[in-house]
Amino acid sequence: MAGTSLARSRAQLARRRARSLERRKTRPLAALAALVLGVAAVVAALGPLRPSLERALLPLEYAAIIREQARAKGLDPALVAAVIYEESKFRDRTSHAGARGLMQITPQTALFVAERSGGQSFVLSDLSRPEINIAYGCWYLRYLLDRYRGNVTLAVAAYNAGHSNVDRWVARAGGAAAFDPRSDIPFRETREYVADVARRREQYRRLYKHELGL
C-alpha cells in the first residue's frame, strides 16, 4: 500500500515537472509571437507615412531649375535628379578631385561645356551657382546620351568614369548591344553608381511626379 502511494506521488511529481517544463518552453515562443505582432502593428500604422519618410530620405531641391534644364536639353528630369543625388546629395561641395557643385563638374568638363554652349564669360566659381551647375551638368549629360545613341547606362557610366573608359569597355564587350554593366564595367564604384542612379531615377519618378513635371 505504501509502495503504491509512493509510486503515485512520484508519477504526480513527474507530471507536474513535465507541465512546468512545457510552460517554460512555450513562454519564449509566446513572447516572440507577441513581439512579431507588435512589429506588424507598427509597420501597418506607419504604412500611410511611407511616402513622406521616403521623401525625407530622398530629398529633391531646385526642382524648377531641373525641370527647365531637362526640358531644354531633352532629358528625363528624374534622371537629372538621380544624378544630382548620387553626385552631391544636393549639396554644393568640391571633391578631392576638384569636381564642383551639385552635379560635381570638373574644371576640365566645365570648360569643355562652356566652349561649346556659348559660356564666354564663364569662370569656375560659377559652378557654385545651382542654375549654372545644373545647366552645365545637363548639357554634358545630353552630350553623353548623344555620344552613346540614347543608351542611358553608357551615358551614366561615362558621367562617372569618363567617356574614354566607357569607349574602351564597350569595344572590349563587342559593342553597345553586348555591353552588360554588371560584368563589363571593371570599376566597382562605377558599377554601383550606374545601378544606384537607375534605382533613384525610378524613385524620383514615383515620389516627385508633380514637382518634376512628369
C-alpha positions in Angstrom: 0.0 0.0 0.0 2.8 2.4 0.9 4.6 1.4 -2.2 1.6 2.2 -4.3 1.2 5.6 -2.7 4.8 6.4 -3.2 4.6 5.4 -6.9 1.5 7.6 -7.3 3.3 10.5 -5.7 6.3 10.1 -7.9 4.1 10.0 -11.0 2.2 13.1 -10.0 5.5 14.9 -9.3 6.8 13.8 -12.7 3.7 15.2 -14.4 4.0 18.5 -12.6 7.6 18.8 -13.6 6.7 18.0 -17.2 4.0 20.6 -17.2 6.3 23.2 -15.7 9.0 22.4 -18.3 6.4 22.7 -21.1 5.3 26.1 -19.8 9.0 27.3 -19.7 9.4 26.1 -23.3 6.3 27.8 -24.6 6.9 31.1 -22.7 9.7 32.4 -25.1 7.6 31.4 -28.1 4.7 33.4 -26.8 6.9 36.4 -26.2 8.3 36.1 -29.7 4.8 35.9 -31.2 3.8 39.0 -29.2 6.8 40.8 -30.5 6.1 39.9 -34.1 2.5 41.0 -33.8 3.7 44.3 -32.2 6.1 45.0 -35.0 3.5 44.1 -37.6 1.1 46.6 -35.9 3.7 49.4 -36.0 4.5 48.7 -39.7 0.8 48.8 -40.5 0.4 52.1 -38.7 3.4 53.6 -40.5 2.2 52.4 -43.9 0.5 55.7 -44.9 3.5 57.7 -43.8 5.9 55.8 -46.1 6.0 58.3 -49.0 6.8 61.1 -46.5 9.5 59.0 -45.0 10.9 58.2 -48.4 10.9 61.9 -49.4 12.8 62.7 -46.2 15.4 60.1 -47.1 15.5 61.1 -50.8 15.2 64.9 -51.0 14.6 67.0 -54.0 15.8 70.6 -54.3 16.0 73.1 -57.2 13.0 71.3 -58.9 12.2 74.3 -61.1 15.8 74.5 -62.4 15.9 70.8 -63.0 12.6 70.9 -64.9 13.7 73.9 -67.0 17.1 72.4 -67.9 15.8 68.9 -68.5 13.1 70.3 -70.9 15.7 72.4 -72.7 18.1 69.5 -73.2 15.5 66.8 -73.8 16.3 64.9 -70.6 14.2 63.0 -68.1 14.1 65.3 -65.1 14.0 62.2 -62.8 17.3 61.1 -64.3 18.8 64.6 -63.7 17.6 64.5 -60.1 19.0 61.0 -59.6 22.4 62.1 -60.9 22.5 65.1 -58.6 21.6 63.0 -55.6 24.3 60.4 -56.3 26.9 63.1 -57.1 26.3 65.5 -54.2 23.1 64.7 -52.3 22.0 68.2 -53.4 24.9 69.9 -51.5 27.3 72.4 -53.0 30.7 70.9 -52.4 34.1 70.3 -54.0 35.6 66.8 -54.2 39.2 65.9 -53.7 39.5 65.6 -57.5 38.3 69.2 -57.9 34.7 68.4 -59.1 32.4 71.2 -58.0 28.8 71.9 -57.2 25.6 69.9 -57.3 26.5 67.8 -60.4 30.2 67.6 -59.5 31.6 69.0 -62.6 35.4 69.1 -63.0 37.1 72.3 -64.3 38.1 70.4 -67.5 34.5 69.4 -68.2 33.2 72.8 -67.3 35.5 74.5 -69.8 34.6 71.9 -72.4 30.9 72.7 -71.9 31.4 76.4 -71.8 33.3 76.4 -75.1 30.5 74.5 -76.8 27.5 76.2 -75.2 28.3 79.8 -75.5 29.5 80.4 -72.0 32.1 83.1 -73.0 32.1 84.8 -69.6 32.2 81.6 -67.6 34.5 81.3 -64.6 35.0 78.3 -62.4 33.4 79.9 -59.4 30.1 79.9 -61.4 29.9 76.2 -60.7 28.7 77.1 -57.2 25.6 78.6 -58.6 22.8 76.0 -58.9 21.4 77.3 -62.2 24.8 77.2 -63.8 25.9 73.9 -62.4 22.7 72.1 -63.3 22.7 73.7 -66.8 26.3 72.5 -67.5 25.6 69.1 -66.0 22.5 68.7 -68.1 24.4 69.8 -71.2 27.1 67.3 -70.6 24.6 64.5 -69.8 22.9 65.3 -73.1 26.2 65.2 -74.9 26.9 61.7 -73.4 23.5 60.4 -74.4 24.0 61.6 -77.9 27.5 60.1 -78.0 26.0 56.7 -77.0 22.9 57.0 -79.1 20.5 57.3 -76.2 21.9 54.5 -74.1 21.3 55.8 -70.6 23.5 53.1 -68.9 26.6 54.0 -71.0 25.9 57.8 -70.6 25.6 57.5 -66.8 28.7 55.3 -66.7 30.6 57.9 -68.7 29.4 60.7 -66.4 31.1 58.8 -63.5 34.2 57.3 -65.1 34.7 59.3 -68.3 33.8 58.5 -71.8 37.4 57.3 -72.7 37.0 54.5 -70.2 33.5 53.6 -71.4 34.5 53.6 -75.0 37.2 51.1 -74.1 34.8 48.9 -72.1 32.2 48.9 -74.9 34.9 47.9 -77.5 36.1 45.1 -75.2 32.5 43.9 -74.8 32.0 43.7 -78.5 29.7 46.8 -78.9 27.0 48.6 -77.0 24.4 45.9 -77.7 26.5 43.3 -76.0 27.5 45.5 -73.1 26.5 44.3 -69.7 27.2 46.8 -66.9 27.3 44.1 -64.3 30.3 42.3 -65.9 31.8 44.8 -68.4 32.4 47.7 -66.0 35.6 46.9 -64.2 35.3 49.7 -61.7 33.2 48.7 -58.7 32.4 52.4 -58.0 31.0 52.9 -61.5 29.0 49.6 -61.4 27.4 50.7 -58.2 26.9 54.3 -59.5 25.0 53.1 -62.6 22.8 50.8 -60.5 22.1 53.5 -57.9 21.2 56.1 -60.5 18.8 53.7 -62.2 17.1 52.9 -58.9 17.0 56.6 -57.7 15.5 57.6 -61.1 12.5 55.3 -60.6 12.1 56.6 -57.0 12.2 60.2 -58.1 9.6 59.5 -60.8 7.3 57.9 -58.2 7.8 60.3 -55.3 8.1 63.6 -57.2 6.0 63.2 -60.2 4.3 66.6 -59.8 7.4 68.6 -58.8 9.4 67.2 -61.8 6.5 67.9 -64.2 6.2 64.2 -65.2 
